[in-house]
CSV table of C-alpha atoms in Angstrom, one decimal:
chain,number,residue,atom,x,y,z
A,904,ASN,CA,93.8,76.6,118.1
A,905,ALA,CA,93.9,80.2,117.2
A,906,GLY,CA,97.6,79.9,116.4
A,907,VAL,CA,99.4,83.2,116.4
A,908,THR,CA,97.1,86.5,116.9
A,909,GLN,CA,98.2,89.8,116.7
A,910,THR,CA,96.3,93.0,117.3
A,911,PRO,CA,95.5,95.8,116.3
A,912,LYS,CA,94.9,95.2,112.3
A,913,PHE,CA,95.6,98.3,111.7
A,914,GLN,CA,96.9,101.6,113.1
A,915,VAL,CA,97.9,105.2,112.7
A,916,LEU,CA,100.0,106.9,115.0
A,917,LYS,CA,101.6,110.4,115.0
A,918,THR,CA,104.9,111.3,115.1
A,919,GLY,CA,106.1,110.6,119.1
A,920,GLN,CA,103.4,108.8,120.5
A,921,SER,CA,104.1,105.4,121.8
A,922,MET,CA,102.1,102.4,121.5
A,923,THR,CA,102.4,98.6,121.7
A,924,LEU,CA,101.4,95.6,119.3
A,925,GLN,CA,100.3,92.7,120.6
A,926,CYS,CA,101.1,88.8,119.9
A,927,ALA,CA,99.7,85.9,121.4
A,928,GLN,CA,100.1,82.2,120.4
A,929,ASP,CA,98.5,79.2,121.8
A,930,MET,CA,100.6,76.9,120.6
A,931,ASN,CA,103.1,76.4,123.6
A,932,HIS,CA,106.1,77.2,121.0
A,933,GLU,CA,109.4,78.5,122.9
A,934,TYR,CA,110.6,80.7,120.3
A,935,MET,CA,108.9,84.1,119.0
A,936,SER,CA,109.9,86.8,116.5
A,937,TRP,CA,108.9,90.1,115.4
A,938,TYR,CA,109.5,91.1,111.9
A,939,ARG,CA,108.9,94.4,109.7
A,940,GLN,CA,108.0,94.3,105.9
A,941,ASP,CA,108.7,97.0,103.6
A,942,PRO,CA,108.5,97.2,100.1
A,943,GLY,CA,112.0,96.3,98.6
A,944,MET,CA,113.4,95.1,101.7
A,945,GLY,CA,111.5,91.8,102.7
A,946,LEU,CA,110.9,90.6,105.9
A,947,ARG,CA,113.7,91.9,108.5
A,948,LEU,CA,113.9,90.5,112.2
A,949,ILE,CA,113.4,93.4,114.6
A,950,HIS,CA,113.6,91.2,118.2
A,951,TYR,CA,113.4,87.6,119.2
A,952,SER,CA,112.5,85.5,122.0
A,953,VAL,CA,114.1,81.7,122.6
A,954,GLY,CA,111.8,81.5,125.7
A,955,ALA,CA,110.2,83.4,128.8
A,956,GLY,CA,112.3,85.6,130.2
A,957,ILE,CA,114.8,86.1,127.4
A,958,THR,CA,114.8,88.4,124.7
A,959,ASP,CA,117.6,89.5,121.9
A,960,GLN,CA,117.9,91.8,119.1
A,961,GLY,CA,117.6,91.5,115.6
A,962,GLU,CA,118.7,93.1,112.5
A,963,VAL,CA,116.7,96.3,113.2
A,964,PRO,CA,116.0,96.6,116.9
A,965,ASN,CA,116.4,100.8,117.5
A,966,GLY,CA,113.3,102.2,118.5
A,967,TYR,CA,111.8,99.1,119.5
A,968,ASN,CA,111.5,97.6,122.8
A,969,VAL,CA,110.1,93.6,123.8
A,970,SER,CA,109.8,91.3,126.8
A,971,ARG,CA,108.3,88.0,127.2
A,972,SER,CA,107.3,87.3,130.7
A,973,THR,CA,104.8,84.1,129.4
A,974,THR,CA,105.3,81.8,126.6
A,975,GLU,CA,102.0,83.0,124.9
A,976,ASP,CA,102.7,86.7,124.5
A,977,PHE,CA,105.4,88.5,123.1
A,978,PRO,CA,104.5,92.7,122.7
A,979,LEU,CA,106.1,94.7,120.8
A,980,ARG,CA,106.6,98.5,122.0
A,981,LEU,CA,107.3,101.8,119.9
A,982,LEU,CA,108.6,104.2,121.8
A,983,SER,CA,108.4,107.0,120.0
A,984,ALA,CA,107.0,106.6,116.9
A,985,ALA,CA,108.7,107.8,113.9
A,986,PRO,CA,107.3,108.0,110.3
A,987,SER,CA,110.5,105.4,109.4
A,988,GLN,CA,108.4,102.9,111.3
A,989,THR,CA,105.6,102.9,108.7
A,990,SER,CA,105.6,99.4,107.7
A,991,VAL,CA,103.7,95.9,108.4
A,992,TYR,CA,104.7,93.8,111.2
A,993,PHE,CA,104.5,90.3,111.6
A,994,CYS,CA,104.8,88.2,114.4
A,995,ALA,CA,106.3,84.9,114.4
A,996,SER,CA,106.7,81.9,116.4
A,997,ARG,CA,108.1,78.2,116.3
A,998,PRO,CA,108.3,75.5,118.6
A,999,GLY,CA,112.1,75.1,118.6
A,1000,GLN,CA,115.4,75.4,116.7
A,1001,GLY,CA,114.8,74.3,113.2
A,1002,TYR,CA,111.2,74.0,112.7
A,1003,GLU,CA,108.7,75.8,110.7
A,1004,GLN,CA,107.9,79.0,111.5
A,1005,TYR,CA,104.2,80.2,111.9
A,1006,PHE,CA,103.3,84.0,111.2
A,1007,GLY,CA,100.5,86.2,112.6
A,1008,PRO,CA,98.2,88.0,110.1
A,1009,GLY,CA,100.2,91.3,110.8
A,1010,THR,CA,99.8,94.8,111.7
A,1011,ARG,CA,99.9,97.4,109.2
A,1012,LEU,CA,101.4,100.8,111.1
A,1013,THR,CA,101.0,104.3,109.7
A,1014,VAL,CA,103.2,107.0,111.3
A,1015,THR,CA,102.5,110.6,110.3
B,1397,ARG,CA,124.6,93.0,98.7
B,1398,LYS,CA,121.8,91.3,99.7
B,1399,GLU,CA,122.3,87.8,101.7
B,1400,VAL,CA,119.4,86.6,99.9
B,1401,GLU,CA,118.3,87.8,96.1
B,1402,GLN,CA,115.4,87.1,93.9
B,1403,ASP,CA,114.1,88.9,90.6
B,1404,PRO,CA,111.1,90.7,92.2
B,1405,GLY,CA,109.3,90.2,88.7
B,1406,PRO,CA,106.1,90.1,88.0
B,1407,PHE,CA,106.2,86.5,86.4
B,1408,ASN,CA,102.8,87.2,84.2
B,1409,VAL,CA,102.0,83.4,82.6
B,1410,PRO,CA,98.8,81.9,81.7
B,1411,GLU,CA,97.3,78.7,82.9
B,1412,GLY,CA,98.9,75.4,82.9
B,1413,ALA,CA,102.5,77.0,82.1
B,1414,THR,CA,105.4,75.9,83.8
B,1415,VAL,CA,107.6,78.8,85.6
B,1416,ALA,CA,110.6,78.6,87.6
B,1417,PHE,CA,112.2,81.0,90.2
B,1418,ASN,CA,115.5,81.4,91.3
B,1419,CYS,CA,117.4,82.8,94.4
B,1420,THR,CA,120.9,83.4,95.4
B,1421,TYR,CA,122.4,83.3,98.5
B,1422,SER,CA,125.8,85.1,99.6
B,1423,ASN,CA,126.2,83.2,102.8
B,1424,SER,CA,127.8,79.8,102.1
B,1425,ALA,CA,127.4,78.7,105.9
B,1426,SER,CA,123.8,78.9,105.2
B,1427,GLN,CA,122.4,75.4,106.4
B,1428,SER,CA,118.8,75.2,105.1
B,1429,PHE,CA,116.5,76.8,102.8
B,1430,PHE,CA,112.5,77.5,102.4
B,1431,TRP,CA,110.0,78.7,100.0
B,1432,TYR,CA,107.1,80.6,101.7
B,1433,ARG,CA,104.4,81.9,99.8
B,1434,GLN,CA,102.4,85.3,100.7
B,1435,ASP,CA,99.6,86.4,99.5
B,1436,CYS,CA,98.5,89.9,98.9
B,1437,ARG,CA,98.2,91.6,102.4
B,1438,LYS,CA,98.3,88.6,104.2
B,1439,GLU,CA,101.1,86.5,106.2
B,1440,PRO,CA,103.9,84.4,104.6
B,1441,LYS,CA,103.3,80.6,104.9
B,1442,LEU,CA,105.9,77.8,104.7
B,1443,LEU,CA,105.6,76.4,101.2
B,1444,MET,CA,108.4,73.7,100.8
B,1445,SER,CA,111.5,73.2,102.5
B,1446,VAL,CA,114.5,72.5,100.3
B,1447,TYR,CA,116.9,70.0,100.1
B,1448,SER,CA,120.0,69.2,98.8
B,1449,SER,CA,118.6,66.3,96.6
B,1450,GLY,CA,116.0,68.2,95.4
B,1451,ASN,CA,112.4,67.6,96.5
B,1452,GLU,CA,109.1,67.6,95.0
B,1453,ASP,CA,105.5,68.3,96.3
B,1454,GLY,CA,102.7,67.9,93.8
B,1455,ARG,CA,103.2,70.4,91.1
B,1456,PHE,CA,106.1,72.2,93.1
B,1457,THR,CA,109.6,71.3,92.7
B,1458,ALA,CA,112.5,72.6,94.9
B,1459,GLN,CA,116.5,72.4,94.0
B,1460,LEU,CA,119.5,73.4,96.0
B,1461,ASN,CA,122.8,74.2,94.1
B,1462,ARG,CA,125.3,74.6,96.7
B,1463,ALA,CA,128.4,74.8,94.6
B,1464,SER,CA,126.9,77.6,92.6
B,1465,GLN,CA,124.7,78.9,96.0
B,1466,TYR,CA,121.1,79.2,94.4
B,1467,ILE,CA,117.9,77.4,94.8
B,1468,SER,CA,115.1,77.3,92.7
B,1469,LEU,CA,111.1,76.7,92.5
B,1470,LEU,CA,109.3,75.2,89.8
B,1471,ILE,CA,105.7,75.3,89.6
B,1472,ARG,CA,104.4,72.9,86.7
B,1473,ASP,CA,100.5,73.2,85.3
B,1474,SER,CA,100.3,76.4,87.0
B,1475,LYS,CA,96.6,77.4,88.2
B,1476,LEU,CA,95.3,80.8,89.0
B,1477,SER,CA,95.2,80.2,92.7
B,1478,ASP,CA,99.2,79.9,92.2
B,1479,SER,CA,99.1,84.1,91.9
B,1480,ALA,CA,101.2,85.1,94.9
B,1481,THR,CA,104.5,86.3,96.0
B,1482,TYR,CA,107.1,83.5,96.7
B,1483,LEU,CA,109.6,84.0,99.3
B,1484,CYS,CA,113.2,82.4,99.1
B,1485,VAL,CA,114.6,82.0,102.5
B,1486,SER,CA,117.8,80.8,104.1
B,1487,ARG,CA,118.7,80.0,108.1
B,1488,GLY,CA,122.0,80.4,108.9
B,1489,ASN,CA,124.1,78.5,111.9
B,1490,THR,CA,122.7,81.5,114.1
B,1491,ASP,CA,119.3,79.9,113.4
B,1492,LYS,CA,117.6,83.0,112.2
B,1493,LEU,CA,115.9,83.2,109.2
B,1494,ILE,CA,117.1,85.6,106.3
B,1495,PHE,CA,114.3,86.4,103.9
B,1496,GLY,CA,114.6,87.4,100.0
B,1497,THR,CA,112.7,90.1,98.8
B,1498,GLY,CA,110.2,87.9,97.1
B,1499,THR,CA,109.3,87.2,93.7
B,1500,ARG,CA,105.7,87.9,92.5
B,1501,LEU,CA,103.9,85.4,90.4
B,1502,GLN,CA,100.5,86.4,88.2
B,1503,VAL,CA,98.7,83.5,86.5
B,1504,PHE,CA,96.0,84.4,83.7
B,1505,PRO,CA,93.4,82.7,82.3
């Protein structure tokens, strides 16, 4: 199993550009989540999904959209990038409620 | 006030030393707790869950004190490879994970 994969590994955007961060898992996990990690802030939940077709907002959802059309994929869309969205983004998955969470390798995003 | 608070460190310790980290949480409804390890520029990985009775995994011991709302991680006989950031994590009744900002450990020869 590849586990949780994320692409791209690095990305530089200009303010106002849009892009999609890709996340996929091959473990048939129902739950998937997106976090951002900033210095001094810890990991913060952006959006999450408890199954295909079901998504919900986390702690910091503004400026981001998600969809979950398949169990495997959970892309994160930045609608109009802002410098405040410069961060490291981690996708994570787990089989269900109460289980261990597995993280992808992260995407380092810089918005200039 | 952050829901999960940790001393950011760094803790600089020699090989073979014993080091302990504490973490406090503010939500008394938190149901379970974990320690994750994060290497520099890598993703977090689960180190161990924390049980009410305390639990041990090799050189690592985790303790939970619900009355005082803190958890701890003790590392015995530190190795160079233990150098990392250790994240304290709580899970509330909504099943969401709340992460602390991490405590950095540097083990030197």
